[in-house]
mmCIF file of N, CA, C and O and ligand atoms in Angstrom:
data_model
loop_
_atom_site.group_PDB
_atom_site.id
_atom_site.type_symbol
_atom_site.label_atom_id
_atom_site.label_comp_id
_atom_site.label_asym_id
_atom_site.label_seq_id
_atom_site.Cartn_x
_atom_site.Cartn_y
_atom_site.Cartn_z
ATOM 1 N N ALA A 810 -2.867 -12.378 -0.057
ATOM 2 C CA ALA A 810 -1.648 -11.566 -0.172
ATOM 3 C C ALA A 810 -1.701 -10.695 -1.432
ATOM 4 O O ALA A 810 -2.401 -11.027 -2.392
ATOM 5 N N ILE A 811 -0.950 -9.609 -1.395
ATOM 6 C CA ILE A 811 -0.879 -8.723 -2.563
ATOM 7 C C ILE A 811 -0.323 -9.490 -3.760
ATOM 8 O O ILE A 811 0.569 -10.340 -3.615
ATOM 9 N N ASP A 812 -0.878 -9.217 -4.924
ATOM 10 C CA ASP A 812 -0.435 -9.863 -6.165
ATOM 11 C C ASP A 812 0.918 -9.266 -6.586
ATOM 12 O O ASP A 812 0.993 -8.096 -6.943
ATOM 13 N N PRO A 813 1.995 -10.078 -6.556
ATOM 14 C CA PRO A 813 3.311 -9.533 -6.937
ATOM 15 C C PRO A 813 3.371 -9.122 -8.410
ATOM 16 O O PRO A 813 4.283 -8.385 -8.813
ATOM 17 N N GLU A 814 2.414 -9.591 -9.198
ATOM 18 C CA GLU A 814 2.353 -9.245 -10.625
ATOM 19 C C GLU A 814 1.342 -8.128 -10.892
ATOM 20 O O GLU A 814 0.833 -8.012 -12.017
ATOM 21 N N PHE A 815 1.079 -7.302 -9.865
ATOM 22 C CA PHE A 815 0.003 -6.318 -10.031
ATOM 23 C C PHE A 815 0.264 -5.350 -11.181
ATOM 24 O O PHE A 815 -0.674 -4.839 -11.780
ATOM 25 N N GLU A 816 1.539 -5.102 -11.485
ATOM 26 C CA GLU A 816 1.827 -4.157 -12.578
ATOM 27 C C GLU A 816 1.391 -4.711 -13.934
ATOM 28 O O GLU A 816 1.126 -3.939 -14.854
ATOM 29 N N GLN A 817 1.356 -6.057 -14.053
ATOM 30 C CA GLN A 817 0.843 -6.667 -15.275
ATOM 31 C C GLN A 817 -0.676 -6.815 -15.226
ATOM 32 O O GLN A 817 -1.354 -6.704 -16.239
ATOM 33 N N ASN A 818 -1.201 -7.092 -14.031
ATOM 34 C CA ASN A 818 -2.601 -7.498 -13.907
ATOM 35 C C ASN A 818 -3.577 -6.356 -13.618
ATOM 36 O O ASN A 818 -4.786 -6.565 -13.658
ATOM 37 N N ARG A 819 -3.043 -5.165 -13.323
ATOM 38 C CA ARG A 819 -3.915 -4.034 -13.002
ATOM 39 C C ARG A 819 -3.541 -2.835 -13.855
ATOM 40 O O ARG A 819 -2.481 -2.811 -14.471
ATOM 41 N N GLU A 820 -4.423 -1.833 -13.833
ATOM 42 C CA GLU A 820 -4.181 -0.584 -14.562
ATOM 43 C C GLU A 820 -4.063 0.556 -13.559
ATOM 44 O O GLU A 820 -4.743 0.565 -12.535
ATOM 45 N N ILE A 821 -3.236 1.547 -13.911
ATOM 46 C CA ILE A 821 -3.178 2.770 -13.109
ATOM 47 C C ILE A 821 -4.446 3.575 -13.372
ATOM 48 O O ILE A 821 -4.767 3.884 -14.522
ATOM 49 N N VAL A 822 -5.168 3.868 -12.297
ATOM 50 C CA VAL A 822 -6.445 4.581 -12.450
ATOM 51 C C VAL A 822 -6.427 5.966 -11.811
ATOM 52 O O VAL A 822 -7.354 6.746 -12.002
ATOM 53 N N ASP A 823 -5.377 6.251 -11.036
ATOM 54 C CA ASP A 823 -5.368 7.527 -10.319
ATOM 55 C C ASP A 823 -3.957 7.777 -9.802
ATOM 56 O O ASP A 823 -3.069 6.907 -9.915
ATOM 57 N N GLU A 824 -3.776 8.979 -9.245
ATOM 58 C CA GLU A 824 -2.536 9.314 -8.566
ATOM 59 C C GLU A 824 -2.915 9.869 -7.199
ATOM 60 O O GLU A 824 -3.963 10.493 -7.052
ATOM 61 N N HIS A 825 -2.071 9.555 -6.195
ATOM 62 C CA HIS A 825 -2.356 10.010 -4.831
ATOM 63 C C HIS A 825 -1.044 10.419 -4.185
ATOM 64 O O HIS A 825 -0.126 9.604 -4.108
ATOM 65 N N GLU A 826 -0.919 11.666 -3.774
ATOM 66 C CA GLU A 826 0.277 12.137 -3.070
ATOM 67 C C GLU A 826 1.556 11.763 -3.816
ATOM 68 O O GLU A 826 2.548 11.380 -3.214
ATOM 69 N N GLY A 827 1.503 11.847 -5.150
ATOM 70 C CA GLY A 827 2.709 11.620 -5.937
ATOM 71 C C GLY A 827 2.985 10.179 -6.324
ATOM 72 O O GLY A 827 3.984 9.900 -6.991
ATOM 73 N N HIS A 828 2.119 9.236 -5.904
ATOM 74 C CA HIS A 828 2.315 7.841 -6.319
ATOM 75 C C HIS A 828 1.083 7.332 -7.065
ATOM 76 O O HIS A 828 0.012 7.920 -7.008
ATOM 77 N N ASP A 829 1.286 6.212 -7.760
ATOM 78 C CA ASP A 829 0.220 5.631 -8.574
ATOM 79 C C ASP A 829 -0.805 4.895 -7.704
ATOM 80 O O ASP A 829 -0.471 4.356 -6.651
ATOM 81 N N VAL A 830 -2.039 4.864 -8.231
ATOM 82 C CA VAL A 830 -3.086 4.022 -7.653
ATOM 83 C C VAL A 830 -3.507 3.039 -8.739
ATOM 84 O O VAL A 830 -3.887 3.426 -9.849
ATOM 85 N N TRP A 831 -3.425 1.740 -8.395
ATOM 86 C CA TRP A 831 -3.736 0.645 -9.334
ATOM 87 C C TRP A 831 -5.116 0.107 -9.026
ATOM 88 O O TRP A 831 -5.364 -0.349 -7.910
ATOM 89 N N GLY A 832 -6.007 0.150 -10.004
ATOM 90 C CA GLY A 832 -7.392 -0.232 -9.791
ATOM 91 C C GLY A 832 -7.603 -1.734 -9.788
ATOM 92 O O GLY A 832 -6.642 -2.500 -9.878
ATOM 93 N N PRO A 833 -8.842 -2.161 -9.739
ATOM 94 C CA PRO A 833 -10.042 -1.308 -9.724
ATOM 95 C C PRO A 833 -10.281 -0.608 -8.392
ATOM 96 O O PRO A 833 -9.924 -1.132 -7.342
ATOM 97 N N VAL A 834 -10.863 0.583 -8.494
ATOM 98 C CA VAL A 834 -11.242 1.360 -7.321
ATOM 99 C C VAL A 834 -12.728 1.665 -7.408
ATOM 100 O O VAL A 834 -13.200 2.151 -8.445
ATOM 101 N N GLU A 835 -13.429 1.321 -6.335
ATOM 102 C CA GLU A 835 -14.835 1.692 -6.210
ATOM 103 C C GLU A 835 -15.095 1.987 -4.737
ATOM 104 O O GLU A 835 -15.354 1.086 -3.934
ATOM 105 N N GLU A 836 -14.957 3.262 -4.400
ATOM 106 C CA GLU A 836 -15.082 3.656 -2.994
ATOM 107 C C GLU A 836 -16.516 3.469 -2.502
ATOM 108 O O GLU A 836 -17.448 3.638 -3.280
ATOM 109 N N PRO A 837 -16.686 3.127 -1.225
ATOM 110 C CA PRO A 837 -15.633 2.962 -0.224
ATOM 111 C C PRO A 837 -15.125 1.527 -0.080
ATOM 112 O O PRO A 837 -14.186 1.298 0.656
ATOM 113 N N ASP A 838 -15.694 0.582 -0.821
ATOM 114 C CA ASP A 838 -15.374 -0.833 -0.590
ATOM 115 C C ASP A 838 -14.074 -1.297 -1.234
ATOM 116 O O ASP A 838 -13.421 -2.206 -0.734
ATOM 117 N N GLU A 839 -13.729 -0.699 -2.360
ATOM 118 C CA GLU A 839 -12.604 -1.190 -3.155
ATOM 119 C C GLU A 839 -11.655 -0.026 -3.401
ATOM 120 O O GLU A 839 -12.025 0.938 -4.069
ATOM 121 N N LEU A 840 -10.441 -0.121 -2.852
ATOM 122 C CA LEU A 840 -9.528 1.029 -2.879
ATOM 123 C C LEU A 840 -8.279 0.783 -3.716
ATOM 124 O O LEU A 840 -7.502 1.710 -3.939
ATOM 125 N N GLY A 841 -8.044 -0.453 -4.162
ATOM 126 C CA GLY A 841 -6.911 -0.720 -5.031
ATOM 127 C C GLY A 841 -5.581 -0.762 -4.295
ATOM 128 O O GLY A 841 -5.518 -0.897 -3.076
ATOM 129 N N ILE A 842 -4.499 -0.668 -5.082
ATOM 130 C CA ILE A 842 -3.130 -0.718 -4.571
ATOM 131 C C ILE A 842 -2.515 0.667 -4.699
ATOM 132 O O ILE A 842 -2.549 1.268 -5.782
ATOM 133 N N HIS A 843 -1.935 1.168 -3.596
ATOM 134 C CA HIS A 843 -1.241 2.458 -3.624
ATOM 135 C C HIS A 843 0.263 2.231 -3.691
ATOM 136 O O HIS A 843 0.811 1.466 -2.904
ATOM 137 N N GLY A 844 0.920 2.945 -4.627
ATOM 138 C CA GLY A 844 2.364 2.879 -4.769
ATOM 139 C C GLY A 844 2.784 1.857 -5.799
ATOM 140 O O GLY A 844 1.989 0.986 -6.205
ATOM 141 N N THR A 845 4.045 1.953 -6.227
ATOM 142 C CA THR A 845 4.570 1.033 -7.234
ATOM 143 C C THR A 845 5.852 0.371 -6.717
ATOM 144 O O THR A 845 5.929 -0.845 -6.608
ATOM 145 N N HIS A 846 6.859 1.156 -6.353
ATOM 146 C CA HIS A 846 8.063 0.556 -5.752
ATOM 147 C C HIS A 846 7.723 -0.034 -4.384
ATOM 148 O O HIS A 846 8.111 -1.163 -4.072
ATOM 149 N N VAL A 847 7.028 0.736 -3.571
ATOM 150 C CA VAL A 847 6.447 0.221 -2.331
ATOM 151 C C VAL A 847 4.936 0.226 -2.529
ATOM 152 O O VAL A 847 4.314 1.276 -2.572
ATOM 153 N N ALA A 848 4.366 -0.969 -2.708
ATOM 154 C CA ALA A 848 2.956 -1.090 -3.048
ATOM 155 C C ALA A 848 2.191 -1.665 -1.858
ATOM 156 O O ALA A 848 2.597 -2.673 -1.280
ATOM 157 N N VAL A 849 1.085 -1.003 -1.491
ATOM 158 C CA VAL A 849 0.241 -1.471 -0.396
ATOM 159 C C VAL A 849 -1.148 -1.754 -0.952
ATOM 160 O O VAL A 849 -1.788 -0.865 -1.530
ATOM 161 N N ASP A 850 -1.611 -2.991 -0.783
ATOM 162 C CA ASP A 850 -2.967 -3.345 -1.200
ATOM 163 C C ASP A 850 -3.930 -2.862 -0.113
ATOM 164 O O ASP A 850 -4.064 -3.480 0.943
ATOM 165 N N PHE A 851 -4.567 -1.724 -0.386
ATOM 166 C CA PHE A 851 -5.469 -1.121 0.606
ATOM 167 C C PHE A 851 -6.647 -2.037 0.925
ATOM 168 O O PHE A 851 -7.242 -1.909 2.000
ATOM 169 N N ASP A 852 -6.999 -2.928 0.019
ATOM 170 C CA ASP A 852 -8.135 -3.807 0.277
ATOM 171 C C ASP A 852 -7.772 -4.953 1.214
ATOM 172 O O ASP A 852 -8.652 -5.598 1.780
ATOM 173 N N LEU A 853 -6.460 -5.182 1.417
ATOM 174 C CA LEU A 853 -5.994 -6.187 2.372
ATOM 175 C C LEU A 853 -5.581 -5.577 3.702
ATOM 176 O O LEU A 853 -5.687 -6.238 4.743
ATOM 177 N N CYS A 854 -5.083 -4.341 3.684
ATOM 178 C CA CYS A 854 -4.557 -3.703 4.906
ATOM 179 C C CYS A 854 -5.628 -3.654 5.986
ATOM 180 O O CYS A 854 -6.747 -3.216 5.745
ATOM 181 N N ILE A 855 -5.243 -4.142 7.200
ATOM 182 C CA ILE A 855 -6.147 -4.121 8.349
ATOM 183 C C ILE A 855 -5.682 -3.097 9.382
ATOM 184 O O ILE A 855 -6.077 -3.150 10.542
ATOM 185 N N ALA A 856 -4.797 -2.196 8.976
ATOM 186 C CA ALA A 856 -4.301 -1.126 9.855
ATOM 187 C C ALA A 856 -3.540 -1.671 11.055
ATOM 188 O O ALA A 856 -3.622 -1.115 12.148
ATOM 189 N N ASP A 857 -2.796 -2.740 10.854
ATOM 190 C CA ASP A 857 -1.981 -3.318 11.927
ATOM 191 C C ASP A 857 -0.952 -2.321 12.455
ATOM 192 O O ASP A 857 -0.688 -2.250 13.649
ATOM 193 N N GLY A 858 -0.311 -1.585 11.558
ATOM 194 C CA GLY A 858 0.613 -0.529 11.960
ATOM 195 C C GLY A 858 2.067 -0.948 12.068
ATOM 196 O O GLY A 858 2.935 -0.100 12.296
ATOM 197 N N ALA A 859 2.373 -2.227 11.914
ATOM 198 C CA ALA A 859 3.763 -2.681 12.038
ATOM 199 C C ALA A 859 4.667 -2.021 10.994
ATOM 200 O O ALA A 859 5.829 -1.711 11.270
ATOM 201 N N CYS A 860 4.139 -1.795 9.816
ATOM 202 C CA CYS A 860 4.962 -1.172 8.766
ATOM 203 C C CYS A 860 5.353 0.248 9.156
ATOM 204 O O CYS A 860 6.511 0.653 8.977
ATOM 205 N N LEU A 861 4.408 1.018 9.712
ATOM 206 C CA LEU A 861 4.745 2.379 10.152
ATOM 207 C C LEU A 861 5.775 2.353 11.262
ATOM 208 O O LEU A 861 6.695 3.165 11.294
ATOM 209 N N GLU A 862 5.625 1.411 12.197
ATOM 210 C CA GLU A 862 6.526 1.347 13.341
ATOM 211 C C GLU A 862 7.924 0.927 12.918
ATOM 212 O O GLU A 862 8.912 1.423 13.463
ATOM 213 N N ASP A 863 8.026 0.006 11.978
ATOM 214 C CA ASP A 863 9.316 -0.621 11.697
ATOM 215 C C ASP A 863 10.095 -0.001 10.545
ATOM 216 O O ASP A 863 11.308 -0.187 10.464
ATOM 217 N N CYS A 864 9.457 0.720 9.650
ATOM 218 C CA CYS A 864 10.204 1.274 8.510
ATOM 219 C C CYS A 864 11.259 2.261 9.006
ATOM 220 O O CYS A 864 10.925 3.252 9.658
ATOM 221 N N PRO A 865 12.532 2.004 8.674
ATOM 222 C CA PRO A 865 13.610 2.857 9.197
ATOM 223 C C PRO A 865 13.636 4.252 8.582
ATOM 224 O O PRO A 865 14.290 5.142 9.126
ATOM 225 N N VAL A 866 12.960 4.441 7.461
ATOM 226 C CA VAL A 866 13.000 5.756 6.798
ATOM 227 C C VAL A 866 11.603 6.370 6.652
ATOM 228 O O VAL A 866 11.419 7.312 5.874
ATOM 229 N N ASP A 867 10.649 5.874 7.436
ATOM 230 C CA ASP A 867 9.309 6.486 7.516
ATOM 231 C C ASP A 867 8.638 6.695 6.153
ATOM 232 O O ASP A 867 8.194 7.793 5.827
ATOM 233 N N VAL A 868 8.576 5.618 5.415
ATOM 234 C CA VAL A 868 7.901 5.660 4.106
ATOM 235 C C VAL A 868 6.379 5.829 4.257
ATOM 236 O O VAL A 868 5.743 6.464 3.420
ATOM 237 N N PHE A 869 5.806 5.266 5.333
ATOM 238 C CA PHE A 869 4.342 5.162 5.430
ATOM 239 C C PHE A 869 3.716 6.274 6.256
ATOM 240 O O PHE A 869 4.292 6.734 7.240
ATOM 241 N N GLU A 870 2.497 6.630 5.838
ATOM 242 C CA GLU A 870 1.665 7.579 6.595
ATOM 243 C C GLU A 870 0.248 7.040 6.610
ATOM 244 O O GLU A 870 -0.212 6.472 5.621
ATOM 245 N N TRP A 871 -0.463 7.273 7.712
ATOM 246 C CA TRP A 871 -1.875 6.872 7.751
ATOM 247 C C TRP A 871 -2.716 7.770 6.853
ATOM 248 O O TRP A 871 -2.506 8.991 6.819
ATOM 249 N N VAL A 872 -3.642 7.145 6.127
ATOM 250 C CA VAL A 872 -4.681 7.907 5.430
ATOM 251 C C VAL A 872 -6.033 7.302 5.832
ATOM 252 O O VAL A 872 -6.123 6.104 6.137
ATOM 253 N N ASP A 873 -7.053 8.127 5.820
ATOM 254 C CA ASP A 873 -8.390 7.677 6.206
ATOM 255 C C ASP A 873 -9.040 6.880 5.086
ATOM 256 O O ASP A 873 -8.896 7.216 3.906
ATOM 257 N N SER A 874 -9.759 5.840 5.483
ATOM 258 C CA SER A 874 -10.506 5.025 4.513
ATOM 259 C C SER A 874 -11.876 4.706 5.104
ATOM 260 O O SER A 874 -12.198 3.551 5.377
ATOM 261 N N PRO A 875 -12.691 5.741 5.318
ATOM 262 C CA PRO A 875 -13.971 5.540 5.988
ATOM 263 C C PRO A 875 -14.851 4.535 5.254
ATOM 264 O O PRO A 875 -14.926 4.542 4.030
ATOM 265 N N ASP A 876 -15.465 3.639 6.045
ATOM 266 C CA ASP A 876 -16.413 2.646 5.546
ATOM 267 C C ASP A 876 -15.781 1.524 4.725
ATOM 268 O O ASP A 876 -16.489 0.729 4.111
ATOM 269 N N HIS A 877 -14.434 1.439 4.706
ATOM 270 C CA HIS A 877 -13.836 0.262 4.066
ATOM 271 C C HIS A 877 -14.038 -0.949 4.980
ATOM 272 O O HIS A 877 -13.888 -0.839 6.194
ATOM 273 N N PRO A 878 -14.388 -2.110 4.407
ATOM 274 C CA PRO A 878 -14.713 -3.270 5.256
ATOM 275 C C PRO A 878 -13.569 -3.763 6.143
ATOM 276 O O PRO A 878 -13.829 -4.327 7.210
ATOM 277 N N GLU A 879 -12.310 -3.580 5.770
ATOM 278 C CA GLU A 879 -11.196 -4.107 6.576
ATOM 279 C C GLU A 879 -10.704 -3.136 7.647
ATOM 280 O O GLU A 879 -10.293 -3.581 8.722
ATOM 281 N N SER A 880 -10.677 -1.850 7.356
ATOM 282 C CA SER A 880 -10.178 -0.878 8.342
ATOM 283 C C SER A 880 -10.476 0.545 7.872
ATOM 284 O O SER A 880 -10.581 0.802 6.680
ATOM 285 N N GLU A 881 -10.538 1.444 8.862
ATOM 286 C CA GLU A 881 -10.904 2.848 8.608
ATOM 287 C C GLU A 881 -9.685 3.725 8.332
ATOM 288 O O GLU A 881 -9.835 4.925 8.072
ATOM 289 N N ILE A 882 -8.477 3.140 8.455
ATOM 290 C CA ILE A 882 -7.249 3.833 8.052
ATOM 291 C C ILE A 882 -6.372 2.833 7.300
ATOM 292 O O ILE A 882 -6.504 1.619 7.480
ATOM 293 N N LYS A 883 -5.489 3.375 6.444
ATOM 294 C CA LYS A 883 -4.589 2.531 5.650
ATOM 295 C C LYS A 883 -3.181 3.104 5.708
ATOM 296 O O LYS A 883 -2.999 4.321 5.854
ATOM 297 N N ALA A 884 -2.182 2.221 5.538
ATOM 298 C CA ALA A 884 -0.780 2.643 5.490
ATOM 299 C C ALA A 884 -0.441 3.041 4.059
ATOM 300 O O ALA A 884 -0.328 2.199 3.171
ATOM 301 N N ASP A 885 -0.297 4.349 3.856
ATOM 302 C CA ASP A 885 -0.040 4.877 2.518
ATOM 303 C C ASP A 885 1.468 5.037 2.305
ATOM 304 O O ASP A 885 2.148 5.621 3.156
ATOM 305 N N PRO A 886 2.023 4.533 1.177
ATOM 306 C CA PRO A 886 3.474 4.660 0.943
ATOM 307 C C PRO A 886 3.829 6.062 0.438
ATOM 308 O O PRO A 886 4.344 6.252 -0.665
ATOM 309 N N ALA A 887 3.592 7.035 1.310
ATOM 310 C CA ALA A 887 3.677 8.445 0.925
ATOM 311 C C ALA A 887 5.088 8.849 0.493
ATOM 312 O O ALA A 887 5.260 9.736 -0.332
ATOM 313 N N GLU A 888 6.102 8.190 1.079
ATOM 314 C CA GLU A 888 7.500 8.538 0.777
ATOM 315 C C GLU A 888 8.192 7.337 0.141
ATOM 316 O O GLU A 888 9.303 6.978 0.516
ATOM 317 N N GLU A 889 7.550 6.721 -0.853
ATOM 318 C CA GLU A 889 8.126 5.488 -1.405
ATOM 319 C C GLU A 889 9.505 5.712 -2.015
ATOM 320 O O GLU A 889 10.330 4.801 -2.045
ATOM 321 N N ALA A 890 9.791 6.927 -2.475
ATOM 322 C CA ALA A 890 11.105 7.215 -3.064
ATOM 323 C C ALA A 890 12.235 7.111 -2.036
ATOM 324 O O ALA A 890 13.402 6.952 -2.406
ATOM 325 N N GLN A 891 11.888 7.173 -0.740
ATOM 326 C CA GLN A 891 12.901 7.084 0.322
ATOM 327 C C GLN A 891 13.277 5.640 0.648
ATOM 328 O O GLN A 891 14.235 5.394 1.391
ATOM 329 N N CYS A 892 12.540 4.677 0.123
ATOM 330 C CA CYS A 892 12.711 3.265 0.498
ATOM 331 C C CYS A 892 14.134 2.782 0.227
ATOM 332 O O CYS A 892 14.701 3.049 -0.829
ATOM 333 N N ILE A 893 14.692 2.045 1.200
ATOM 334 C CA ILE A 893 16.053 1.498 1.074
ATOM 335 C C ILE A 893 16.025 -0.032 0.894
ATOM 336 O O ILE A 893 17.049 -0.700 1.065
ATOM 337 N N ASP A 894 14.841 -0.576 0.565
ATOM 338 C CA ASP A 894 14.692 -1.995 0.224
ATOM 339 C C ASP A 894 15.123 -2.939 1.345
ATOM 340 O O ASP A 894 15.639 -4.030 1.078
ATOM 341 N N CYS A 895 14.870 -2.548 2.589
ATOM 342 C CA CYS A 895 15.267 -3.423 3.696
ATOM 343 C C CYS A 895 14.317 -4.609 3.865
ATOM 344 O O CYS A 895 14.651 -5.588 4.525
ATOM 345 N N MET A 896 13.103 -4.512 3.306
ATOM 346 C CA MET A 896 12.100 -5.573 3.315
ATOM 347 C C MET A 896 11.441 -5.813 4.676
ATOM 348 O O MET A 896 10.661 -6.764 4.825
ATOM 349 N N LEU A 897 11.728 -4.973 5.663
ATOM 350 C CA LEU A 897 11.104 -5.167 6.971
ATOM 351 C C LEU A 897 9.591 -5.108 6.893
ATOM 352 O O LEU A 897 8.884 -5.924 7.483
ATOM 353 N N CYS A 898 9.067 -4.126 6.157
ATOM 354 C CA CYS A 898 7.605 -3.971 6.093
ATOM 355 C C CYS A 898 6.954 -5.206 5.488
ATOM 356 O O CYS A 898 5.904 -5.655 5.959
ATOM 357 N N VAL A 899 7.581 -5.752 4.457
ATOM 358 C CA VAL A 899 7.048 -6.954 3.811
ATOM 359 C C VAL A 899 6.998 -8.103 4.818
ATOM 360 O O VAL A 899 6.027 -8.864 4.871
ATOM 361 N N ASP A 900 8.033 -8.208 5.629
ATOM 362 C CA ASP A 900 8.120 -9.311 6.597
ATOM 363 C C ASP A 900 7.136 -9.154 7.750
ATOM 364 O O ASP A 900 6.640 -10.159 8.264
ATOM 365 N N VAL A 901 6.875 -7.932 8.187
ATOM 366 C CA VAL A 901 6.065 -7.766 9.407
ATOM 367 C C VAL A 901 4.569 -7.646 9.143
ATOM 368 O O VAL A 901 3.773 -7.849 10.059
ATOM 369 N N CYS A 902 4.158 -7.334 7.955
ATOM 370 C CA CYS A 902 2.716 -7.157 7.711
ATOM 371 C C CYS A 902 1.992 -8.492 7.904
ATOM 372 O O CYS A 902 2.287 -9.467 7.211
ATOM 373 N N PRO A 903 1.036 -8.552 8.829
ATOM 374 C CA PRO A 903 0.386 -9.829 9.138
ATOM 375 C C PRO A 903 -0.519 -10.347 8.029
ATOM 376 O O PRO A 903 -0.872 -11.530 8.033
ATOM 377 N N VAL A 904 -0.905 -9.489 7.101
ATOM 378 C CA VAL A 904 -1.796 -9.931 6.018
ATOM 379 C C VAL A 904 -1.115 -9.872 4.649
ATOM 380 O O VAL A 904 -1.772 -9.978 3.608
ATOM 381 N N ASP A 905 0.201 -9.686 4.635
ATOM 382 C CA ASP A 905 0.968 -9.652 3.383
ATOM 383 C C ASP A 905 0.374 -8.670 2.375
ATOM 384 O O ASP A 905 0.172 -8.994 1.202
ATOM 385 N N ALA A 906 0.117 -7.458 2.866
ATOM 386 C CA ALA A 906 -0.487 -6.426 2.009
ATOM 387 C C ALA A 906 0.547 -5.612 1.242
ATOM 388 O O ALA A 906 0.173 -4.789 0.402
ATOM 389 N N ILE A 907 1.849 -5.822 1.534
ATOM 390 C CA ILE A 907 2.894 -4.952 0.977
ATOM 391 C C ILE A 907 3.814 -5.737 0.037
ATOM 392 O O ILE A 907 4.255 -6.841 0.357
ATOM 393 N N ASP A 908 4.120 -5.112 -1.115
ATOM 394 C CA ASP A 908 5.113 -5.658 -2.043
ATOM 395 C C ASP A 908 6.151 -4.573 -2.286
ATOM 396 O O ASP A 908 5.805 -3.440 -2.605
ATOM 397 N N VAL A 909 7.425 -4.919 -2.099
ATOM 398 C CA VAL A 909 8.510 -3.988 -2.412
ATOM 399 C C VAL A 909 9.310 -4.581 -3.553
ATOM 400 O O VAL A 909 9.790 -5.713 -3.468
ATOM 401 N N ASP A 910 9.427 -3.815 -4.627
ATOM 402 C CA ASP A 910 10.135 -4.272 -5.817
ATOM 403 C C ASP A 910 11.599 -3.906 -5.682
ATOM 404 O O ASP A 910 12.035 -2.860 -6.147
ATOM 405 N N ALA A 911 12.348 -4.800 -5.024
ATOM 406 C CA ALA A 911 13.756 -4.527 -4.771
ATOM 407 C C ALA A 911 14.606 -4.810 -6.010
ATOM 408 O O ALA A 911 15.806 -4.555 -6.003
ATOM 409 N N GLY A 912 13.972 -5.349 -7.067
ATOM 410 C CA GLY A 912 14.589 -5.592 -8.358
ATOM 411 C C GLY A 912 16.035 -5.909 -8.269
ATOM 412 O O GLY A 912 16.861 -5.626 -9.058
HETATM 413 FE FE1 SF4 B 2078 10.579 0.985 4.621
HETATM 414 FE FE2 SF4 B 2078 12.204 -1.099 4.317
HETATM 415 FE FE3 SF4 B 2078 9.630 -1.275 3.609
HETATM 416 FE FE4 SF4 B 2078 11.287 0.203 2.159
HETATM 417 S S1 SF4 B 2078 11.386 -2.036 2.428
HETATM 418 S S2 SF4 B 2078 9.246 0.787 2.839
HETATM 419 S S3 SF4 B 2078 12.665 1.016 3.737
HETATM 420 S S4 SF4 B 2078 10.441 -0.982 5.693
HETATM 421 FE FE1 F3S B 2079 -1.574 -2.394 6.899
HETATM 422 FE FE2 F3S B 2079 0.107 -4.393 6.963
HETATM 423 FE FE3 F3S B 2079 0.939 -1.972 7.485
HETATM 424 S S1 F3S B 2079 -1.969 -4.424 7.722
HETATM 425 S S2 F3S B 2079 -0.808 -0.986 8.404
HETATM 426 S S3 F3S B 2079 0.114 -2.687 5.555
HETATM 427 S S4 F3S B 2079 1.599 -3.813 8.516
HETATM 428 ZN ZN1 ZN B 2080 -1.735 6.705 -1.579
#
């Protein structure tokens, strides 16, 4: 499962579509965590798609992740600022790849 303490345990190494990327990143095998309020561990995501289907405000978008060992696409929290903290995505992800900081 995604580390709920990732903000303490990782460093921001990049920015993608307006959100932070938390390393380590070593493409194509290691992609890190995308987003901060809505954080998706790309190294855990298996492209199940439940988060895209269930998010009521369409926070997620597919991005390509060619040659990643778990999946060739990932759910990117492209619109994390729209999140209403309903926690549906956290509940439905089969590999617990998503952390939402509802604070
Ligand atoms: Fe979407 Fe709810 Fe997840 Fe926020 S917590 S990203 S609103 S499903
Ligand atoms: Fe990935 Fe979990 Fe969504 S596997 S596509 S983050 S439901
Ligand atoms: Zn991203």
